[in-house]
Amino acid sequence: MKPSASLQEIKKAYRALAFKYHPDKNPGDALAEAQFKECQEAYATLSVSRKRAAYDDERWLMGMGSKTQYQEAVTPGWLLKICFDLNASLATMDTHRISYGALQAYILLILEDAHLAVILKEGDALIINEIIKEILKATKKLDAKYLSEIERKLVMLAAGNNESLQAIYEYTQQRQQQEQYAKLFPYIIMAITLALCYFMYLYGNRN
């Protein structure tokens, strides 16, 4: 079934599969019973728009699917809701299963030029600051090397707001420093280990 399948198509497919694998038609067939349960679980997710959107996001962020095109009218409030939904999805996901490239692409999709134009035209300072805050929160799951293009878009969105610009700058600086420390950390541990071995050697010789 296509990721863009309508609710009616999902219902039709579910009824056909449920009929095919129903335990009453397959008595004693453990495989059919397992497939029937999978059909029920899939339908419970795909038939509810909120759950389907979360499932869609998770698959995309893991690099396993494509992102369904936006169906609602683009407004600053709706884009802020998309940011909230993104962070809600990320909060439930294993960091190691997230595709960094997919997450970066998702964030840049939210921050595409047409959306920025809508936000800057129709949004107030409060909603713009909230969107920036939520986007920065979402980027905590990304390596620092994925941040430059997102930072550029956020600077455009801040549009001269010194408070927002300072927050963006401080955040990206902090992330870069953390990345550099993470790279140096193994060497620091190695140096400490060698120093301890050296002092233990000196102490042993004295005794």
C-alpha positions as CSV (number, residue, x, y, z in Angstrom):
1,M,0.0,0.0,0.0
2,K,1.2,3.5,-0.8
3,P,2.2,5.8,2.1
4,S,-0.3,8.3,0.7
5,A,-3.2,5.8,0.8
6,S,-6.5,7.3,1.9
7,L,-8.5,6.2,4.9
8,Q,-10.9,4.4,2.7
9,E,-8.1,2.4,1.0
10,I,-6.7,1.5,4.4
11,K,-10.1,0.3,5.6
12,K,-10.6,-1.8,2.4
13,A,-7.1,-3.4,2.7
14,Y,-7.6,-4.1,6.4
15,R,-11.0,-5.8,5.8
16,A,-9.5,-8.0,3.1
17,L,-6.5,-9.0,5.2
18,A,-8.5,-9.5,8.4
19,F,-10.9,-11.8,6.5
20,K,-7.9,-13.7,5.0
21,Y,-6.1,-14.3,8.3
22,H,-9.0,-14.4,10.8
23,P,-8.5,-17.3,13.3
24,D,-11.9,-18.6,12.5
25,K,-10.8,-19.3,8.9
26,N,-7.4,-20.6,9.9
27,P,-7.9,-22.7,13.1
28,G,-4.7,-23.8,14.7
29,D,-2.5,-21.8,12.2
30,A,-0.1,-19.8,14.4
31,L,1.3,-17.8,11.5
32,A,-2.1,-16.7,10.3
33,E,-2.9,-15.7,13.9
34,A,0.3,-13.6,14.1
35,Q,-0.5,-11.9,10.8
36,F,-4.0,-11.2,11.9
37,K,-2.7,-9.4,15.0
38,E,-0.2,-7.4,12.9
39,C,-3.1,-6.3,10.7
40,Q,-5.0,-5.1,13.8
41,E,-2.1,-3.2,15.1
42,A,-1.3,-1.6,11.8
43,Y,-5.0,-0.5,11.4
44,A,-5.1,0.9,14.9
45,T,-2.2,3.1,13.9
46,L,-3.0,4.0,10.3
47,S,-6.7,4.7,10.9
48,V,-6.0,7.5,13.4
49,S,-4.5,10.7,11.8
50,R,-2.4,11.6,14.9
51,K,-0.9,8.1,15.2
52,R,-0.4,7.8,11.4
53,A,1.5,11.2,11.3
54,A,3.7,10.0,14.2
55,Y,4.4,6.7,12.4
56,D,5.1,8.5,9.2
57,D,7.5,10.9,10.9
58,E,9.3,8.0,12.7
59,R,9.8,6.0,9.5
60,W,11.1,9.1,7.7
61,L,13.5,10.1,10.5
62,M,14.9,6.6,10.4
63,G,15.5,6.8,6.6
64,M,12.9,4.1,5.9
65,G,10.2,6.1,4.0
66,S,9.2,9.2,2.3
67,K,7.5,12.2,3.9
68,T,3.8,12.6,3.1
69,Q,3.2,16.0,1.6
70,Y,1.6,18.6,3.9
71,Q,-2.2,18.8,3.4
72,E,-3.1,21.7,5.7
73,A,-2.9,25.4,4.9
74,V,0.4,26.8,6.0
75,T,0.2,29.3,8.9
76,P,2.7,30.3,11.6
77,G,0.6,28.5,14.2
78,W,0.4,25.3,12.1
79,L,4.2,25.3,11.5
80,L,4.7,25.7,15.3
81,K,2.5,22.7,15.8
82,I,4.6,20.8,13.3
83,C,7.7,21.7,15.4
84,F,6.0,20.5,18.6
85,D,4.9,17.2,16.9
86,L,8.5,16.7,15.7
87,N,9.9,17.0,19.1
88,A,7.2,14.8,20.6
89,S,8.2,12.1,18.0
90,L,11.9,12.5,18.7
91,A,11.3,12.2,22.5
92,T,10.1,8.6,22.0
93,M,12.7,7.5,19.5
94,D,16.1,5.8,20.1
95,T,18.8,8.4,19.1
96,H,20.8,5.6,17.5
97,R,18.0,4.7,15.1
98,I,17.5,8.2,13.8
99,S,18.9,9.1,10.3
100,Y,20.7,12.4,10.8
101,G,20.3,13.2,7.1
102,A,16.5,12.6,7.3
103,L,16.2,14.7,10.4
104,Q,18.1,17.5,8.8
105,A,16.0,17.3,5.7
106,Y,12.8,17.3,7.8
107,I,13.9,20.5,9.7
108,L,14.9,22.2,6.4
109,L,11.5,21.2,5.0
110,I,9.8,23.1,7.9
111,L,12.2,26.0,7.3
112,E,11.9,26.1,3.5
113,D,11.8,29.6,2.0
114,A,8.0,29.6,1.3
115,H,7.3,28.8,5.0
116,L,9.8,31.4,6.2
117,A,7.9,34.0,4.1
118,V,4.6,33.0,5.7
119,I,6.0,33.1,9.2
120,L,7.7,36.5,8.7
121,K,4.6,38.0,7.1
122,E,1.9,36.6,9.4
123,G,3.7,35.6,12.6
124,D,4.4,37.8,15.6
125,A,7.7,37.9,17.6
126,L,6.4,35.4,20.2
127,I,5.5,32.7,17.7
128,I,8.8,33.2,15.8
129,N,10.8,32.8,19.0
130,E,8.8,29.6,19.8
131,I,9.5,28.1,16.4
132,I,13.2,28.9,16.7
133,K,13.2,27.4,20.2
134,E,11.6,24.2,19.1
135,I,13.9,23.9,16.0
136,L,16.9,24.3,18.2
137,K,15.5,21.6,20.6
138,A,15.1,19.2,17.6
139,T,18.7,19.7,16.5
140,K,20.0,18.3,19.8
141,K,19.6,14.9,18.1
142,L,22.0,16.0,15.3
143,D,25.7,16.0,15.0
144,A,27.1,19.6,14.8
145,K,28.2,19.1,11.1
146,Y,24.5,19.1,10.1
147,L,23.7,22.4,11.8
148,S,25.2,25.1,9.4
149,E,22.3,25.2,6.9
150,I,19.7,25.0,9.7
151,E,21.5,27.9,11.5
152,R,21.4,29.9,8.3
153,K,17.7,29.4,8.0
154,L,17.1,30.3,11.6
155,V,19.1,33.5,11.3
156,M,16.8,34.4,8.3
157,L,13.8,33.7,10.5
158,A,15.2,35.8,13.4
159,A,15.2,38.7,11.0
160,G,17.3,41.1,13.1
161,N,15.8,40.1,16.5
162,N,19.0,40.4,18.6
163,E,17.7,38.1,21.4
164,S,16.9,35.3,19.0
165,L,20.1,35.8,17.0
166,Q,22.1,35.6,20.3
167,A,20.3,32.4,21.3
168,I,21.1,30.8,17.9
169,Y,24.7,31.8,18.0
170,E,25.2,30.6,21.6
171,Y,23.6,27.3,20.9
172,T,25.6,26.5,17.7
173,Q,28.8,27.6,19.5
174,Q,28.0,25.3,22.4
175,R,27.3,22.4,20.1
176,Q,30.5,22.9,18.2
177,Q,32.5,23.0,21.5
178,Q,30.7,19.8,22.6
179,E,31.6,18.1,19.4
180,Q,35.3,19.1,19.7
181,Y,35.3,17.9,23.3
182,A,33.8,14.5,22.2
183,K,36.5,14.1,19.6
184,L,39.3,14.9,22.2
185,F,37.8,12.8,25.0
186,P,39.4,9.5,24.0
187,Y,42.8,11.2,23.8
188,I,42.3,12.7,27.2
189,I,41.4,9.3,28.7
190,M,44.4,7.8,27.0
191,A,46.7,10.5,28.5
192,I,45.3,10.0,32.0
193,T,45.7,6.3,31.7
194,L,49.3,6.6,30.6
195,A,50.0,9.1,33.4
196,L,48.5,6.7,36.0
197,C,50.6,3.8,34.5
198,Y,53.7,5.9,34.7
199,F,53.1,6.9,38.4
200,M,52.3,3.3,39.3
201,Y,55.6,2.3,37.6
202,L,57.5,4.9,39.6
203,Y,55.8,3.9,42.8
204,G,56.6,0.2,42.2
205,N,60.3,0.9,41.6
206,R,60.5,2.8,44.8
207,N,59.2,-0.2,46.7
